[in-house]
Short mmCIF file of C-alpha atoms in Angstrom, two decimals:
data_model
loop_
_atom_site.label_atom_id
_atom_site.label_comp_id
_atom_site.label_asym_id
_atom_site.label_seq_id
_atom_site.Cartn_x
_atom_site.Cartn_y
_atom_site.Cartn_z
CA MET Y 1 88.22 101.52 126.79
CA ALA Y 2 90.20 103.75 124.14
CA LYS Y 3 92.16 106.62 125.17
CA ILE Y 4 91.94 108.74 121.62
CA LEU Y 5 93.46 112.16 121.07
CA PHE Y 6 91.89 115.04 118.55
CA VAL Y 7 94.01 117.32 117.42
CA VAL Y 8 91.97 120.11 116.50
CA THR Y 9 93.00 123.48 114.83
CA GLY Y 10 94.02 126.82 116.91
CA ALA Y 11 93.03 129.09 114.17
CA ASP Y 12 89.64 131.40 113.60
CA HIS Y 13 90.77 131.89 110.62
CA TRP Y 14 92.31 131.48 107.42
CA THR Y 15 94.71 134.18 105.01
CA LEU Y 16 93.42 133.69 100.92
CA ALA Y 17 95.68 134.26 98.80
CA ASP Y 18 94.62 138.39 99.36
CA GLY Y 19 96.01 138.56 102.06
CA SER Y 20 91.81 138.43 103.91
CA LYS Y 21 90.94 136.46 106.47
CA HIS Y 22 88.03 134.09 106.09
CA PRO Y 23 86.65 133.27 109.60
CA THR Y 24 86.57 130.06 110.30
CA GLY Y 25 87.87 127.42 112.85
CA PHE Y 26 87.30 123.73 113.28
CA TRP Y 27 84.07 121.98 111.32
CA ALA Y 28 81.43 121.66 114.28
CA ASP Y 29 80.00 118.02 112.83
CA GLU Y 30 83.74 116.31 112.74
CA VAL Y 31 84.08 116.60 116.09
CA VAL Y 32 81.20 115.70 117.59
CA ALA Y 33 79.91 112.89 114.66
CA PRO Y 34 82.78 111.22 115.94
CA TYR Y 35 83.26 112.06 119.25
CA GLU Y 36 79.34 110.48 119.54
CA VAL Y 37 80.71 107.59 118.45
CA LEU Y 38 83.38 107.20 119.75
CA THR Y 39 82.41 108.28 124.05
CA ALA Y 40 79.27 106.23 122.90
CA ALA Y 41 81.46 103.31 122.85
CA GLY Y 42 82.76 103.31 125.47
CA HIS Y 43 86.17 105.22 125.02
CA VAL Y 44 87.31 108.43 126.01
CA VAL Y 45 88.20 111.33 124.51
CA VAL Y 46 91.38 113.99 124.80
CA VAL Y 47 91.47 117.50 122.78
CA ALA Y 48 94.83 118.91 122.16
CA THR Y 49 95.15 122.24 120.32
CA PRO Y 50 98.46 123.97 119.23
CA GLY Y 51 99.44 126.69 122.33
CA GLY Y 52 96.43 124.99 123.95
CA VAL Y 53 93.98 127.20 122.95
CA VAL Y 54 90.29 126.78 123.57
CA PRO Y 55 89.60 125.87 119.50
CA THR Y 56 86.79 127.98 117.33
CA VAL Y 57 83.90 126.05 115.68
CA ASP Y 58 83.29 127.79 111.86
CA ARG Y 59 79.52 129.27 113.09
CA ALA Y 60 79.33 128.28 109.36
CA SER Y 61 78.86 124.77 110.59
CA LEU Y 62 76.48 125.56 112.21
CA ALA Y 63 73.72 127.20 110.50
CA PRO Y 64 70.90 125.70 109.61
CA GLU Y 65 71.75 125.45 105.34
CA ALA Y 66 74.44 122.69 106.71
CA ASN Y 67 72.53 120.93 109.36
CA GLY Y 68 69.55 119.77 107.36
CA GLY Y 69 67.78 122.59 108.92
CA GLU Y 70 66.72 124.27 112.42
CA VAL Y 71 66.34 121.34 114.01
CA GLY Y 72 69.61 120.16 113.25
CA ALA Y 73 71.20 123.29 114.17
CA ASP Y 74 70.44 123.62 118.10
CA ARG Y 75 70.96 119.25 118.06
CA ILE Y 76 74.39 119.82 116.40
CA SER Y 77 74.80 123.19 119.19
CA ALA Y 78 74.26 121.14 121.70
CA ALA Y 79 76.39 118.46 121.37
CA LEU Y 80 78.83 120.55 120.90
CA ALA Y 81 78.04 123.07 124.01
CA SER Y 82 78.45 119.44 126.20
CA ILE Y 83 81.66 118.11 125.43
CA ALA Y 84 84.12 119.67 127.83
CA ALA Y 85 86.86 118.46 126.49
CA LEU Y 86 87.12 120.80 123.59
CA GLN Y 87 86.39 123.71 125.98
CA GLN Y 88 89.21 122.23 127.87
CA PRO Y 89 92.91 121.67 125.38
CA VAL Y 90 95.46 119.86 126.40
CA LYS Y 91 98.71 121.36 124.76
CA LEU Y 92 99.32 119.45 121.68
CA GLU Y 93 103.17 120.05 121.92
CA GLU Y 94 102.84 118.00 125.68
CA VAL Y 95 100.91 115.04 123.90
CA ASP Y 96 102.69 111.61 124.36
CA LEU Y 97 102.08 110.04 121.88
CA GLY Y 98 102.26 106.88 124.12
CA ASP Y 99 99.39 107.90 125.97
CA TYR Y 100 96.88 107.54 123.32
CA ASP Y 101 95.78 104.07 121.22
CA ALA Y 102 94.77 106.52 118.33
CA VAL Y 103 94.13 110.26 116.55
CA PHE Y 104 91.58 111.63 115.16
CA TYR Y 105 92.34 114.93 112.89
CA PRO Y 106 88.99 117.00 112.05
CA GLY Y 107 88.95 119.75 109.24
CA GLY Y 108 87.94 123.40 108.91
CA HIS Y 109 89.54 125.14 107.34
CA GLY Y 110 92.12 125.98 110.47
CA PRO Y 111 94.10 123.36 109.65
CA MET Y 112 95.26 125.24 106.68
CA GLU Y 113 96.29 128.01 108.21
CA ASP Y 114 97.91 126.72 111.27
CA LEU Y 115 98.70 122.86 111.43
CA ALA Y 116 99.44 122.10 107.61
CA VAL Y 117 102.67 124.07 109.24
CA ASP Y 118 102.94 123.32 111.74
CA ALA Y 119 106.15 120.71 113.20
CA VAL Y 120 104.36 119.34 116.07
CA SER Y 121 102.02 118.06 114.57
CA GLY Y 122 103.69 116.21 111.38
CA ARG Y 123 105.97 115.07 114.45
CA LEU Y 124 103.31 113.39 116.20
CA LEU Y 125 101.43 112.82 112.26
CA ALA Y 126 104.66 110.38 111.42
CA ALA Y 127 104.92 108.88 114.91
CA ALA Y 128 100.87 107.70 114.38
CA LEU Y 129 101.52 106.33 111.10
CA THR Y 130 104.96 104.80 111.94
CA SER Y 131 103.14 103.38 115.41
CA GLY Y 132 100.92 101.23 113.66
CA LYS Y 133 97.86 102.70 116.29
CA PRO Y 134 94.86 103.98 113.66
CA LEU Y 135 94.80 107.31 112.09
CA GLY Y 136 92.30 109.17 111.57
CA VAL Y 137 92.40 112.13 109.54
CA VAL Y 138 88.97 113.99 107.84
CA CYS Y 139 88.31 116.75 104.99
CA HIS Y 140 90.56 119.44 105.49
CA GLY Y 141 92.33 117.77 108.21
CA PRO Y 142 94.75 116.52 105.99
CA ALA Y 143 96.71 119.92 105.08
CA ALA Y 144 98.12 118.34 108.83
CA LEU Y 145 99.79 115.94 106.39
CA LEU Y 146 101.41 118.60 104.91
CA ALA Y 147 103.38 119.37 108.25
CA ALA Y 148 104.92 116.02 108.13
CA ARG Y 149 108.47 114.14 107.47
CA ASN Y 150 110.62 111.26 107.32
CA ALA Y 151 114.19 111.77 108.57
CA ASP Y 152 115.69 112.29 104.70
CA GLY Y 153 112.30 115.40 103.96
CA SER Y 154 110.67 113.58 102.41
CA SER Y 155 107.26 112.97 103.10
CA PRO Y 156 105.31 109.33 105.11
CA PHE Y 157 102.07 109.81 103.94
CA ALA Y 158 103.66 109.04 100.49
CA GLY Y 159 102.27 106.38 98.55
CA ARG Y 160 99.56 106.17 100.80
CA ARG Y 161 96.00 105.83 99.38
CA LEU Y 162 93.83 108.87 101.23
CA THR Y 163 91.04 111.41 100.62
CA GLY Y 164 90.50 115.09 101.81
CA PHE Y 165 88.72 118.02 100.55
CA THR Y 166 88.85 117.71 96.94
CA ASN Y 167 89.47 120.67 94.23
CA ALA Y 168 85.63 120.09 93.32
CA GLU Y 169 84.64 120.18 96.64
CA GLU Y 170 86.11 124.09 97.47
CA THR Y 171 84.77 125.47 94.24
CA GLN Y 172 81.79 124.60 95.04
CA ALA Y 173 81.86 126.11 97.98
CA GLY Y 174 82.40 129.20 96.36
CA LEU Y 175 86.18 129.42 98.16
CA ALA Y 176 89.20 128.21 94.96
CA ASP Y 177 89.47 130.94 93.40
CA ARG Y 178 90.39 132.86 96.64
CA ALA Y 179 92.76 130.16 97.81
CA LYS Y 180 96.48 129.87 98.14
CA TRP Y 181 96.74 126.11 97.56
CA LEU Y 182 93.93 123.27 96.94
CA LEU Y 183 94.33 120.67 99.56
CA GLN Y 184 94.23 118.11 97.09
CA ASP Y 185 97.00 119.89 94.43
CA ARG Y 186 99.07 119.71 97.82
CA LEU Y 187 98.17 116.24 98.49
CA VAL Y 188 99.07 114.82 95.52
CA GLU Y 189 102.48 116.61 94.93
CA LEU Y 190 103.58 115.26 98.09
CA GLY Y 191 103.31 111.59 95.96
CA ALA Y 192 99.59 111.09 98.13
CA ASP Y 193 97.38 108.20 95.91
CA PHE Y 194 94.93 110.41 96.66
CA GLN Y 195 91.75 109.11 96.01
CA ALA Y 196 88.47 111.49 95.12
CA GLY Y 197 84.83 109.97 95.69
CA GLU Y 198 81.44 112.22 94.67
CA PRO Y 199 81.87 115.58 95.83
CA TRP Y 200 79.28 115.65 99.81
CA ALA Y 201 78.99 112.29 99.84
CA PRO Y 202 80.66 110.43 102.24
CA HIS Y 203 83.83 108.94 101.65
CA VAL Y 204 85.80 106.91 103.69
CA VAL Y 205 89.87 105.37 102.22
CA VAL Y 206 91.57 102.83 104.98
CA ASP Y 207 95.77 102.43 103.97
CA GLY Y 208 96.69 100.65 106.73
CA ASN Y 209 95.99 101.94 110.17
CA LEU Y 210 95.25 105.53 108.13
CA VAL Y 211 91.43 106.08 107.44
CA THR Y 212 90.55 109.14 106.17
CA GLY Y 213 87.45 110.86 104.94
CA GLN Y 214 86.20 113.03 101.97
CA ASN Y 215 84.12 115.64 103.68
CA PRO Y 216 82.11 116.79 106.93
CA ALA Y 217 79.62 113.33 105.63
CA SER Y 218 82.32 111.31 105.97
CA ALA Y 219 83.27 111.91 109.76
CA GLY Y 220 80.75 109.89 110.93
CA PRO Y 221 81.50 106.90 108.74
CA LEU Y 222 85.36 106.74 109.58
CA ALA Y 223 84.83 106.86 113.28
CA GLN Y 224 83.38 103.53 112.76
CA GLU Y 225 86.05 102.68 110.76
CA LEU Y 226 88.08 103.69 113.61
CA LEU Y 227 86.03 101.70 116.42
CA THR Y 228 86.71 97.99 114.63
CA LYS Y 229 90.22 98.95 114.91
CA LEU Y 230 90.01 99.31 118.35
CA VAL Y 231 88.38 95.78 118.82
#
């Protein structure tokens, strides 16, 4: 049995280029799908957020159109409500990586607001990468990688093969022209070998202990990949 840390955004909005606040949080299925995969295999999940705040779900991720219809929407809402760890997060600032066997970052636009500039999270990510422990990051979760730094100021993720929510997907979602910056652009700028798949299709990239997924559809497959690394 492994103990897995889910680092979830504490933000409930994303500040756009015009200063307006777009309501957001974490994307429901990016937590639910990996949680179900990992706990079904007998592993334990602990949730951490900045300051230990109870995380906010992006309401759009609970809508029927995001879940294949009303039945899917009802299922995701029920599944989310059953995850007690989301209501009792630990403080990210008090996390000891040594207590965990793997680390996972779900997305939603929330990480663009808080984790992208969170130095505590950045140090955890750098340490997790160096440790060799499985490190999974999906969709907008890779925004958190922007806060990770080596002692010389460079990014520990420079040169690593990875993916995340693409410019094409942000454009199709209707928010690219309103964003202060785009995730794909920033990951490329820090020196990552960004690998984009087809928009909205499952796409997982594995580079050593680093496992990244492009979009919500990639969360389940990413969790399956983490499972293979926990054996």
